[in-house]
Amino acid sequence: MEDERGLKRVNRIVLTLMLALLLNGCAKKEAKTPGLSEEEAMIESEQKIMSFSLTGYEEGGKKKWEVEGKSADIIADLVNLTEVEAKAYGEEADVTLVADRGTFNRTSNDVHLESNVVATSTEGTTLKTDVLNWKNDEERVYTDKFVKVTRENMETTSTGAEALPNLKEVEFKKDVKVVTGKPQTVITCDGPMEVNYGKDFAVFNNKVKVEDERGQLFCDKATAYYDPKTRQITKVVAQGNVKIVRGGNWTFSDEAVYLAKEEKVILTGSPKVMIYPEETKLPKEGL
């Protein structure tokens, strides 16, 4: 009788162990992600919990870009990240982008950034906005939100902008304002405005206004050239419906060239000068 009871206890223990092993095996199988290999499932599981990091290379093996951040969610090819940091490596300059959150597309390698977005180049250009998109195959970054770009003594703001990843060439879309140099010069236009920081010039379009302590200049289009060190304007070529206001003098012409160093304006295209003596003050030299 005692042998029979002992045998039953052994059978219950064996049955319990078998059930435990069976349930444990089922749990492990259910943990795998459908359609993924064991290695891929492990990688995806780690990305959901740990930091996300991915690097892209050129054909020759040179590092082209990298994206890092905390992964909050992975849905198909999209990786939603927080505390994002992305880097683009170029021939002449590198750019680092940071944001509170963003989305990385694992198929296209495109990046969408939101909230406190800041892009900084190794050459000293800084871009700030609320939303920024990085289009990998087109090698450009763009936004339709308010944007501010600073470089040394030059600050530019606008609504919407598009740039090369190295931030050397930027197109500001509309409602553009540039503040540069000391003494300060302010240039505004409806846009677009294209600036080349590498070659130190900018092209302003539509309802352009150039203003400093010496007067104002209005025109349809203006090309401004800058000193690479001081960011002061050295030359302005104004075209179309040019009007210069200085003290009580109004000057009209088809085109005008302002030379800052020489402090003079060259007018072309049947210039006309209107003088209002009752409003005239002793004009300062230059524009």
PDB file of C-alpha atoms in Angstrom:
ATOM      1  CA  MET A   1       0.000   0.000   0.000  1.00  0.00           C
ATOM      2  CA  GLU A   2       2.753   2.400   0.896  1.00  0.00           C
ATOM      3  CA  ASP A   3       4.575   1.517  -2.348  1.00  0.00           C
ATOM      4  CA  GLU A   4       1.426   2.349  -4.311  1.00  0.00           C
ATOM      5  CA  ARG A   5       1.103   5.759  -2.582  1.00  0.00           C
ATOM      6  CA  GLY A   6       4.774   6.542  -3.247  1.00  0.00           C
ATOM      7  CA  LEU A   7       4.366   5.668  -6.888  1.00  0.00           C
ATOM      8  CA  LYS A   8       1.383   8.030  -7.198  1.00  0.00           C
ATOM      9  CA  ARG A   9       3.410  10.890  -5.637  1.00  0.00           C
ATOM     10  CA  VAL A  10       6.238  10.290  -8.131  1.00  0.00           C
ATOM     11  CA  ASN A  11       3.756  10.279 -11.021  1.00  0.00           C
ATOM     12  CA  ARG A  12       2.293  13.629  -9.839  1.00  0.00           C
ATOM     13  CA  ILE A  13       5.767  15.186  -9.636  1.00  0.00           C
ATOM     14  CA  VAL A  14       6.691  13.957 -13.122  1.00  0.00           C
ATOM     15  CA  LEU A  15       3.384  15.238 -14.535  1.00  0.00           C
ATOM     16  CA  THR A  16       3.908  18.644 -12.909  1.00  0.00           C
ATOM     17  CA  LEU A  17       7.408  18.945 -14.372  1.00  0.00           C
ATOM     18  CA  MET A  18       6.144  17.961 -17.836  1.00  0.00           C
ATOM     19  CA  LEU A  19       3.389  20.604 -17.684  1.00  0.00           C
ATOM     20  CA  ALA A  20       5.879  23.263 -16.558  1.00  0.00           C
ATOM     21  CA  LEU A  21       8.258  22.438 -19.404  1.00  0.00           C
ATOM     22  CA  LEU A  22       5.404  22.416 -21.916  1.00  0.00           C
ATOM     23  CA  LEU A  23       4.053  25.806 -20.798  1.00  0.00           C
ATOM     24  CA  ASN A  24       7.537  27.298 -20.753  1.00  0.00           C
ATOM     25  CA  GLY A  25       8.141  26.133 -24.317  1.00  0.00           C
ATOM     26  CA  CYS A  26       4.833  27.612 -25.506  1.00  0.00           C
ATOM     27  CA  ALA A  27       5.628  30.943 -23.873  1.00  0.00           C
ATOM     28  CA  LYS A  28       8.972  31.125 -25.660  1.00  0.00           C
ATOM     29  CA  LYS A  29       7.371  30.375 -29.011  1.00  0.00           C
ATOM     30  CA  GLU A  30       4.718  33.080 -28.535  1.00  0.00           C
ATOM     31  CA  ALA A  31       7.411  35.668 -27.720  1.00  0.00           C
ATOM     32  CA  LYS A  32       8.865  35.456 -31.226  1.00  0.00           C
ATOM     33  CA  THR A  33       7.792  38.078 -33.759  1.00  0.00           C
ATOM     34  CA  PRO A  34       5.889  36.477 -36.686  1.00  0.00           C
ATOM     35  CA  GLY A  35       7.827  36.544 -39.949  1.00  0.00           C
ATOM     36  CA  LEU A  36      11.192  37.260 -38.311  1.00  0.00           C
ATOM     37  CA  SER A  37      14.090  34.966 -37.670  1.00  0.00           C
ATOM     38  CA  GLU A  38      15.198  34.365 -34.096  1.00  0.00           C
ATOM     39  CA  GLU A  39      18.083  36.814 -34.572  1.00  0.00           C
ATOM     40  CA  GLU A  40      15.828  39.498 -36.092  1.00  0.00           C
ATOM     41  CA  ALA A  41      13.269  39.056 -33.325  1.00  0.00           C
ATOM     42  CA  MET A  42      16.015  39.531 -30.738  1.00  0.00           C
ATOM     43  CA  ILE A  43      17.269  42.705 -32.476  1.00  0.00           C
ATOM     44  CA  GLU A  44      13.761  44.169 -32.689  1.00  0.00           C
ATOM     45  CA  SER A  45      13.108  43.366 -29.039  1.00  0.00           C
ATOM     46  CA  GLU A  46      16.315  45.142 -28.042  1.00  0.00           C
ATOM     47  CA  GLN A  47      15.391  48.220 -30.151  1.00  0.00           C
ATOM     48  CA  LYS A  48      12.090  48.550 -28.335  1.00  0.00           C
ATOM     49  CA  ILE A  49      13.834  48.572 -24.979  1.00  0.00           C
ATOM     50  CA  MET A  50      17.325  49.924 -25.563  1.00  0.00           C
ATOM     51  CA  SER A  51      18.846  52.774 -27.590  1.00  0.00           C
ATOM     52  CA  PHE A  52      18.578  52.699 -31.362  1.00  0.00           C
ATOM     53  CA  SER A  53      21.673  53.284 -33.504  1.00  0.00           C
ATOM     54  CA  LEU A  54      22.193  52.859 -37.235  1.00  0.00           C
ATOM     55  CA  THR A  55      25.003  53.948 -39.572  1.00  0.00           C
ATOM     56  CA  GLY A  56      25.005  54.374 -43.355  1.00  0.00           C
ATOM     57  CA  TYR A  57      28.087  54.093 -45.563  1.00  0.00           C
ATOM     58  CA  GLU A  58      29.045  55.169 -49.069  1.00  0.00           C
ATOM     59  CA  GLU A  59      30.057  52.606 -51.696  1.00  0.00           C
ATOM     60  CA  GLY A  60      33.719  53.055 -50.811  1.00  0.00           C
ATOM     61  CA  GLY A  61      33.048  52.298 -47.151  1.00  0.00           C
ATOM     62  CA  LYS A  62      33.199  55.885 -45.890  1.00  0.00           C
ATOM     63  CA  LYS A  63      30.684  56.760 -43.183  1.00  0.00           C
ATOM     64  CA  LYS A  64      27.875  58.889 -44.680  1.00  0.00           C
ATOM     65  CA  TRP A  65      25.358  59.270 -41.851  1.00  0.00           C
ATOM     66  CA  GLU A  66      24.247  57.869 -38.519  1.00  0.00           C
ATOM     67  CA  VAL A  67      21.088  58.085 -36.428  1.00  0.00           C
ATOM     68  CA  GLU A  68      20.810  57.502 -32.683  1.00  0.00           C
ATOM     69  CA  GLY A  69      17.993  57.784 -30.184  1.00  0.00           C
ATOM     70  CA  LYS A  70      15.738  56.053 -27.705  1.00  0.00           C
ATOM     71  CA  SER A  71      13.236  53.863 -29.500  1.00  0.00           C
ATOM     72  CA  ALA A  72       9.673  54.284 -28.270  1.00  0.00           C
ATOM     73  CA  ASP A  73       8.001  52.155 -30.927  1.00  0.00           C
ATOM     74  CA  ILE A  74       8.736  50.177 -34.082  1.00  0.00           C
ATOM     75  CA  ILE A  75       5.989  49.803 -36.681  1.00  0.00           C
ATOM     76  CA  ALA A  76       7.061  48.001 -39.856  1.00  0.00           C
ATOM     77  CA  ASP A  77       9.815  50.151 -41.407  1.00  0.00           C
ATOM     78  CA  LEU A  78       9.235  53.154 -39.133  1.00  0.00           C
ATOM     79  CA  VAL A  79      11.180  53.631 -35.920  1.00  0.00           C
ATOM     80  CA  ASN A  80       9.788  56.290 -33.586  1.00  0.00           C
ATOM     81  CA  LEU A  81      12.567  57.809 -31.504  1.00  0.00           C
ATOM     82  CA  THR A  82      13.021  60.199 -28.613  1.00  0.00           C
ATOM     83  CA  GLU A  83      16.110  62.289 -27.849  1.00  0.00           C
ATOM     84  CA  VAL A  84      17.220  61.968 -31.457  1.00  0.00           C
ATOM     85  CA  GLU A  85      20.720  62.724 -32.717  1.00  0.00           C
ATOM     86  CA  ALA A  86      21.578  62.403 -36.401  1.00  0.00           C
ATOM     87  CA  LYS A  87      24.850  63.158 -38.165  1.00  0.00           C
ATOM     88  CA  ALA A  88      25.628  63.768 -41.831  1.00  0.00           C
ATOM     89  CA  TYR A  89      29.236  63.561 -42.982  1.00  0.00           C
ATOM     90  CA  GLY A  90      30.367  65.632 -45.983  1.00  0.00           C
ATOM     91  CA  GLU A  91      33.514  66.391 -47.914  1.00  0.00           C
ATOM     92  CA  GLU A  92      33.904  69.914 -46.494  1.00  0.00           C
ATOM     93  CA  ALA A  93      31.688  69.976 -43.395  1.00  0.00           C
ATOM     94  CA  ASP A  94      29.748  67.686 -41.053  1.00  0.00           C
ATOM     95  CA  VAL A  95      26.329  68.448 -39.565  1.00  0.00           C
ATOM     96  CA  THR A  96      24.783  67.268 -36.296  1.00  0.00           C
ATOM     97  CA  LEU A  97      20.994  67.349 -35.849  1.00  0.00           C
ATOM     98  CA  VAL A  98      19.226  66.949 -32.504  1.00  0.00           C
ATOM     99  CA  ALA A  99      15.514  66.943 -31.612  1.00  0.00           C
ATOM    100  CA  ASP A 100      13.155  65.871 -28.838  1.00  0.00           C
ATOM    101  CA  ARG A 101      11.591  63.220 -31.056  1.00  0.00           C
ATOM    102  CA  GLY A 102      11.619  61.906 -34.600  1.00  0.00           C
ATOM    103  CA  THR A 103      10.915  59.070 -36.997  1.00  0.00           C
ATOM    104  CA  PHE A 104      13.472  57.045 -38.939  1.00  0.00           C
ATOM    105  CA  ASN A 105      12.449  55.131 -42.074  1.00  0.00           C
ATOM    106  CA  ARG A 106      14.541  51.956 -42.291  1.00  0.00           C
ATOM    107  CA  THR A 107      13.760  51.521 -46.013  1.00  0.00           C
ATOM    108  CA  SER A 108      14.477  55.022 -47.369  1.00  0.00           C
ATOM    109  CA  ASN A 109      16.795  56.177 -44.537  1.00  0.00           C
ATOM    110  CA  ASP A 110      14.755  59.397 -44.333  1.00  0.00           C
ATOM    111  CA  VAL A 111      14.466  61.182 -40.987  1.00  0.00           C
ATOM    112  CA  HIS A 112      11.606  63.344 -39.682  1.00  0.00           C
ATOM    113  CA  LEU A 113      12.438  65.486 -36.626  1.00  0.00           C
ATOM    114  CA  GLU A 114      10.110  67.439 -34.336  1.00  0.00           C
ATOM    115  CA  SER A 115      10.327  69.759 -31.319  1.00  0.00           C
ATOM    116  CA  ASN A 116      13.429  71.828 -30.510  1.00  0.00           C
ATOM    117  CA  VAL A 117      15.202  70.850 -33.713  1.00  0.00           C
ATOM    118  CA  VAL A 118      18.756  72.189 -33.971  1.00  0.00           C
ATOM    119  CA  ALA A 119      21.204  71.527 -36.807  1.00  0.00           C
ATOM    120  CA  THR A 120      24.829  72.620 -36.364  1.00  0.00           C
ATOM    121  CA  SER A 121      27.613  72.419 -38.939  1.00  0.00           C
ATOM    122  CA  THR A 122      31.314  72.164 -38.180  1.00  0.00           C
ATOM    123  CA  GLU A 123      31.752  75.437 -40.100  1.00  0.00           C
ATOM    124  CA  GLY A 124      29.652  77.392 -37.617  1.00  0.00           C
ATOM    125  CA  THR A 125      26.161  77.493 -39.162  1.00  0.00           C
ATOM    126  CA  THR A 126      23.223  76.787 -36.825  1.00  0.00           C
ATOM    127  CA  LEU A 127      19.633  76.119 -37.926  1.00  0.00           C
ATOM    128  CA  LYS A 128      16.703  76.088 -35.485  1.00  0.00           C
ATOM    129  CA  THR A 129      13.087  75.121 -36.201  1.00  0.00           C
ATOM    130  CA  ASP A 130      10.173  73.042 -34.872  1.00  0.00           C
ATOM    131  CA  VAL A 131      10.049  70.504 -37.717  1.00  0.00           C
ATOM    132  CA  LEU A 132      12.779  69.306 -40.079  1.00  0.00           C
ATOM    133  CA  ASN A 133      12.827  66.567 -42.709  1.00  0.00           C
ATOM    134  CA  TRP A 134      15.984  64.885 -43.973  1.00  0.00           C
ATOM    135  CA  LYS A 135      15.549  63.388 -47.456  1.00  0.00           C
ATOM    136  CA  ASN A 136      18.401  60.922 -47.803  1.00  0.00           C
ATOM    137  CA  ASP A 137      18.295  60.111 -51.542  1.00  0.00           C
ATOM    138  CA  GLU A 138      17.957  63.795 -52.511  1.00  0.00           C
ATOM    139  CA  GLU A 139      20.568  64.890 -49.954  1.00  0.00           C
ATOM    140  CA  ARG A 140      18.562  67.829 -48.616  1.00  0.00           C
ATOM    141  CA  VAL A 141      16.837  68.997 -45.452  1.00  0.00           C
ATOM    142  CA  TYR A 142      13.652  71.070 -45.495  1.00  0.00           C
ATOM    143  CA  THR A 143      10.848  72.534 -43.397  1.00  0.00           C
ATOM    144  CA  ASP A 144       7.704  74.606 -43.953  1.00  0.00           C
ATOM    145  CA  LYS A 145       7.825  76.032 -40.418  1.00  0.00           C
ATOM    146  CA  PHE A 146       9.484  79.142 -39.025  1.00  0.00           C
ATOM    147  CA  VAL A 147      13.253  78.776 -39.196  1.00  0.00           C
ATOM    148  CA  LYS A 148      16.249  80.743 -37.910  1.00  0.00           C
ATOM    149  CA  VAL A 149      19.755  80.307 -39.282  1.00  0.00           C
ATOM    150  CA  THR A 150      22.785  81.998 -37.727  1.00  0.00           C
ATOM    151  CA  ARG A 151      26.379  82.154 -38.864  1.00  0.00           C
ATOM    152  CA  GLU A 152      28.849  84.447 -37.143  1.00  0.00           C
ATOM    153  CA  ASN A 153      27.405  88.012 -37.359  1.00  0.00           C
ATOM    154  CA  MET A 154      24.564  87.075 -39.721  1.00  0.00           C
ATOM    155  CA  GLU A 155      21.059  85.959 -38.680  1.00  0.00           C
ATOM    156  CA  THR A 156      18.321  84.940 -41.129  1.00  0.00           C
ATOM    157  CA  THR A 157      14.685  84.094 -40.386  1.00  0.00           C
ATOM    158  CA  SER A 158      11.874  82.961 -42.686  1.00  0.00           C
ATOM    159  CA  THR A 159       8.851  80.728 -43.024  1.00  0.00           C
ATOM    160  CA  GLY A 160      10.051  77.548 -44.702  1.00  0.00           C
ATOM    161  CA  ALA A 161      13.547  76.660 -45.864  1.00  0.00           C
ATOM    162  CA  GLU A 162      15.460  74.050 -47.838  1.00  0.00           C
ATOM    163  CA  ALA A 163      19.173  73.306 -47.583  1.00  0.00           C
ATOM    164  CA  LEU A 164      21.982  70.966 -48.432  1.00  0.00           C
ATOM    165  CA  PRO A 165      22.870  68.683 -45.502  1.00  0.00           C
ATOM    166  CA  ASN A 166      26.096  70.637 -44.891  1.00  0.00           C
ATOM    167  CA  LEU A 167      24.065  73.899 -44.592  1.00  0.00           C
ATOM    168  CA  LYS A 168      26.378  75.699 -47.022  1.00  0.00           C
ATOM    169  CA  GLU A 169      23.529  76.549 -49.380  1.00  0.00           C
ATOM    170  CA  VAL A 170      20.098  77.472 -48.026  1.00  0.00           C
ATOM    171  CA  GLU A 171      16.927  78.659 -49.751  1.00  0.00           C
ATOM    172  CA  PHE A 172      14.582  80.612 -47.484  1.00  0.00           C
ATOM    173  CA  LYS A 173      11.037  80.388 -48.818  1.00  0.00           C
ATOM    174  CA  LYS A 174       9.053  83.469 -47.720  1.00  0.00           C
ATOM    175  CA  ASP A 175       8.894  86.428 -45.313  1.00  0.00           C
ATOM    176  CA  VAL A 176      12.678  86.588 -45.173  1.00  0.00           C
ATOM    177  CA  LYS A 177      14.630  88.834 -42.810  1.00  0.00           C
ATOM    178  CA  VAL A 178      18.410  89.110 -42.592  1.00  0.00           C
ATOM    179  CA  VAL A 179      20.293  91.041 -39.910  1.00  0.00           C
ATOM    180  CA  THR A 180      24.012  91.297 -40.483  1.00  0.00           C
ATOM    181  CA  GLY A 181      27.184  93.201 -39.653  1.00  0.00           C
ATOM    182  CA  LYS A 182      28.117  96.072 -37.370  1.00  0.00           C
ATOM    183  CA  PRO A 183      26.867  98.723 -37.973  1.00  0.00           C
ATOM    184  CA  GLN A 184      23.711  96.724 -38.504  1.00  0.00           C
ATOM    185  CA  THR A 185      22.140  96.202 -41.921  1.00  0.00           C
ATOM    186  CA  VAL A 186      18.632  94.723 -42.228  1.00  0.00           C
ATOM    187  CA  ILE A 187      17.383  93.169 -45.476  1.00  0.00           C
ATOM    188  CA  THR A 188      13.832  91.902 -45.931  1.00  0.00           C
ATOM    189  CA  CYS A 189      11.956  90.402 -48.883  1.00  0.00           C
ATOM    190  CA  ASP A 190       8.849  88.370 -49.645  1.00  0.00           C
ATOM    191  CA  GLY A 191      11.094  85.564 -50.851  1.00  0.00           C
ATOM    192  CA  PRO A 192      12.501  83.293 -51.882  1.00  0.00           C
ATOM    193  CA  MET A 193      16.053  84.163 -50.855  1.00  0.00           C
ATOM    194  CA  GLU A 194      19.047  81.994 -51.665  1.00  0.00           C
ATOM    195  CA  VAL A 195      22.263  82.240 -49.680  1.00  0.00           C
ATOM    196  CA  ASN A 196      25.584  80.562 -50.350  1.00  0.00           C
ATOM    197  CA  TYR A 197      27.638  80.680 -47.155  1.00  0.00           C
ATOM    198  CA  GLY A 198      30.599  79.104 -48.916  1.00  0.00           C
ATOM    199  CA  LYS A 199      30.804  81.831 -51.564  1.00  0.00           C
ATOM    200  CA  ASP A 200      29.504  84.645 -49.325  1.00  0.00           C
ATOM    201  CA  PHE A 201      26.583  85.999 -51.327  1.00  0.00           C
ATOM    202  CA  ALA A 202      22.787  86.011 -51.152  1.00  0.00           C
ATOM    203  CA  VAL A 203      20.045  86.674 -53.710  1.00  0.00           C
ATOM    204  CA  PHE A 204      16.826  88.346 -52.499  1.00  0.00           C
ATOM    205  CA  ASN A 205      13.604  88.302 -54.526  1.00  0.00           C
ATOM    206  CA  ASN A 206      10.319  90.250 -54.475  1.00  0.00           C
ATOM    207  CA  LYS A 207       9.753  93.471 -52.538  1.00  0.00           C
ATOM    208  CA  VAL A 208      13.324  93.765 -51.348  1.00  0.00           C
ATOM    209  CA  LYS A 209      14.212  96.376 -48.733  1.00  0.00           C
ATOM    210  CA  VAL A 210      17.754  97.133 -47.570  1.00  0.00           C
ATOM    211  CA  GLU A 211      18.085  99.431 -44.569  1.00  0.00           C
ATOM    212  CA  ASP A 212      20.916 100.753 -42.427  1.00  0.00           C
ATOM    213  CA  GLU A 213      21.732 103.950 -40.553  1.00  0.00           C
ATOM    214  CA  ARG A 214      22.471 105.729 -43.833  1.00  0.00           C
ATOM    215  CA  GLY A 215      19.192 105.143 -45.637  1.00  0.00           C
ATOM    216  CA  GLN A 216      16.944 102.687 -47.423  1.00  0.00           C
ATOM    217  CA  LEU A 217      16.971 100.869 -50.760  1.00  0.00           C
ATOM    218  CA  PHE A 218      13.936  99.236 -52.392  1.00  0.00           C
ATOM    219  CA  CYS A 219      13.940  96.981 -55.467  1.00  0.00           C
ATOM    220  CA  ASP A 220      12.531  93.828 -57.068  1.00  0.00           C
ATOM    221  CA  LYS A 221      15.740  91.816 -56.757  1.00  0.00           C
ATOM    222  CA  ALA A 222      19.039  92.303 -54.949  1.00  0.00           C
ATOM    223  CA  THR A 223      22.278  90.374 -54.768  1.00  0.00           C
ATOM    224  CA  ALA A 224      24.312  91.072 -51.637  1.00  0.00           C
ATOM    225  CA  TYR A 225      27.979  90.153 -51.216  1.00  0.00           C
ATOM    226  CA  TYR A 226      29.512  89.708 -47.757  1.00  0.00           C
ATOM    227  CA  ASP A 227      32.902  89.902 -46.148  1.00  0.00           C
ATOM    228  CA  PRO A 228      33.675  86.287 -45.117  1.00  0.00           C
ATOM    229  CA  LYS A 229      35.057  87.332 -41.726  1.00  0.00           C
ATOM    230  CA  THR A 230      32.903  90.242 -40.540  1.00  0.00           C
ATOM    231  CA  ARG A 231      29.724  89.292 -42.490  1.00  0.00           C
ATOM    232  CA  GLN A 232      29.387  92.982 -43.367  1.00  0.00           C
ATOM    233  CA  ILE A 233      27.930  93.780 -46.773  1.00  0.00           C
ATOM    234  CA  THR A 234      30.613  94.833 -49.249  1.00  0.00           C
ATOM    235  CA  LYS A 235      28.422  95.234 -52.338  1.00  0.00           C
ATOM    236  CA  VAL A 236      24.745  95.228 -53.316  1.00  0.00           C
ATOM    237  CA  VAL A 237      23.464  94.942 -56.888  1.00  0.00           C
ATOM    238  CA  ALA A 238      19.817  96.086 -57.003  1.00  0.00           C
ATOM    239  CA  GLN A 239      17.608  95.433 -60.037  1.00  0.00           C
ATOM    240  CA  GLY A 240      14.094  96.428 -61.044  1.00  0.00           C
ATOM    241  CA  ASN A 241      12.168  99.483 -59.787  1.00  0.00           C
ATOM    242  CA  VAL A 242      15.095 100.664 -57.694  1.00  0.00           C
ATOM    243  CA  LYS A 243      14.351 103.419 -55.192  1.00  0.00           C
ATOM    244  CA  ILE A 244      16.907 104.856 -52.784  1.00  0.00           C
ATOM    245  CA  VAL A 245      15.837 107.029 -49.870  1.00  0.00           C
ATOM    246  CA  ARG A 246      18.486 109.060 -48.086  1.00  0.00           C
ATOM    247  CA  GLY A 247      17.492 111.968 -45.917  1.00  0.00           C
ATOM    248  CA  GLY A 248      15.122 114.040 -48.070  1.00  0.00           C
ATOM    249  CA  ASN A 249      16.403 112.636 -51.372  1.00  0.00           C
ATOM    250  CA  TRP A 250      14.610 109.990 -53.407  1.00  0.00           C
ATOM    251  CA  THR A 251      16.488 108.387 -56.274  1.00  0.00           C
ATOM    252  CA  PHE A 252      14.883 106.128 -58.902  1.00  0.00           C
ATOM    253  CA  SER A 253      16.615 103.917 -61.473  1.00  0.00           C
ATOM    254  CA  ASP A 254      16.439 100.567 -63.257  1.00  0.00           C
ATOM    255  CA  GLU A 255      19.572  99.301 -61.538  1.00  0.00           C
ATOM    256  CA  ALA A 256      21.925 100.412 -58.794  1.00  0.00           C
ATOM    257  CA  VAL A 257      25.239  99.135 -57.469  1.00  0.00           C
ATOM    258  CA  TYR A 258      26.169 100.010 -53.906  1.00  0.00           C
ATOM    259  CA  LEU A 259      29.872  99.775 -52.999  1.00  0.00           C
ATOM    260  CA  ALA A 260      30.294  99.807 -49.230  1.00  0.00           C
ATOM    261  CA  LYS A 261      34.043 100.396 -49.073  1.00  0.00           C
ATOM    262  CA  GLU A 262      33.873 103.375 -51.427  1.00  0.00           C
ATOM    263  CA  GLU A 263      30.576 104.487 -49.845  1.00  0.00           C
ATOM    264  CA  LYS A 264      28.954 105.288 -53.157  1.00  0.00           C
ATOM    265  CA  VAL A 265      26.047 104.235 -55.368  1.00  0.00           C
ATOM    266  CA  ILE A 266      26.277 103.793 -59.133  1.00  0.00           C
ATOM    267  CA  LEU A 267      22.937 104.266 -60.924  1.00  0.00           C
ATOM    268  CA  THR A 268      22.072 102.981 -64.407  1.00  0.00           C
ATOM    269  CA  GLY A 269      18.969 103.029 -66.598  1.00  0.00           C
ATOM    270  CA  SER A 270      17.788 106.682 -66.782  1.00  0.00           C
ATOM    271  CA  PRO A 271      18.148 107.566 -63.095  1.00  0.00           C
ATOM    272  CA  LYS A 272      15.957 110.300 -61.633  1.00  0.00           C
ATOM    273  CA  VAL A 273      16.548 112.236 -58.426  1.00  0.00           C
ATOM    274  CA  MET A 274      13.823 113.958 -56.408  1.00  0.00           C
ATOM    275  CA  ILE A 275      14.823 116.384 -53.643  1.00  0.00           C
ATOM    276  CA  TYR A 276      12.511 117.681 -50.926  1.00  0.00           C
ATOM    277  CA  PRO A 277      14.325 120.660 -49.337  1.00  0.00           C
ATOM    278  CA  GLU A 278      11.911 121.053 -46.419  1.00  0.00           C
ATOM    279  CA  GLU A 279      12.654 117.484 -45.303  1.00  0.00           C
ATOM    280  CA  THR A 280      16.316 117.370 -46.217  1.00  0.00           C
ATOM    281  CA  LYS A 281      18.896 116.694 -43.551  1.00  0.00           C
ATOM    282  CA  LEU A 282      22.625 116.652 -44.002  1.00  0.00           C
ATOM    283  CA  PRO A 283      23.082 113.221 -45.624  1.00  0.00           C
ATOM    284  CA  LYS A 284      25.698 110.809 -44.451  1.00  0.00           C
ATOM    285  CA  GLU A 285      28.098 109.378 -46.948  1.00  0.00           C
ATOM    286  CA  GLY A 286      27.165 106.165 -48.702  1.00  0.00           C
ATOM    287  CA  LEU A 287      23.774 104.532 -48.924  1.00  0.00           C
TER     288      LEU A 287
END
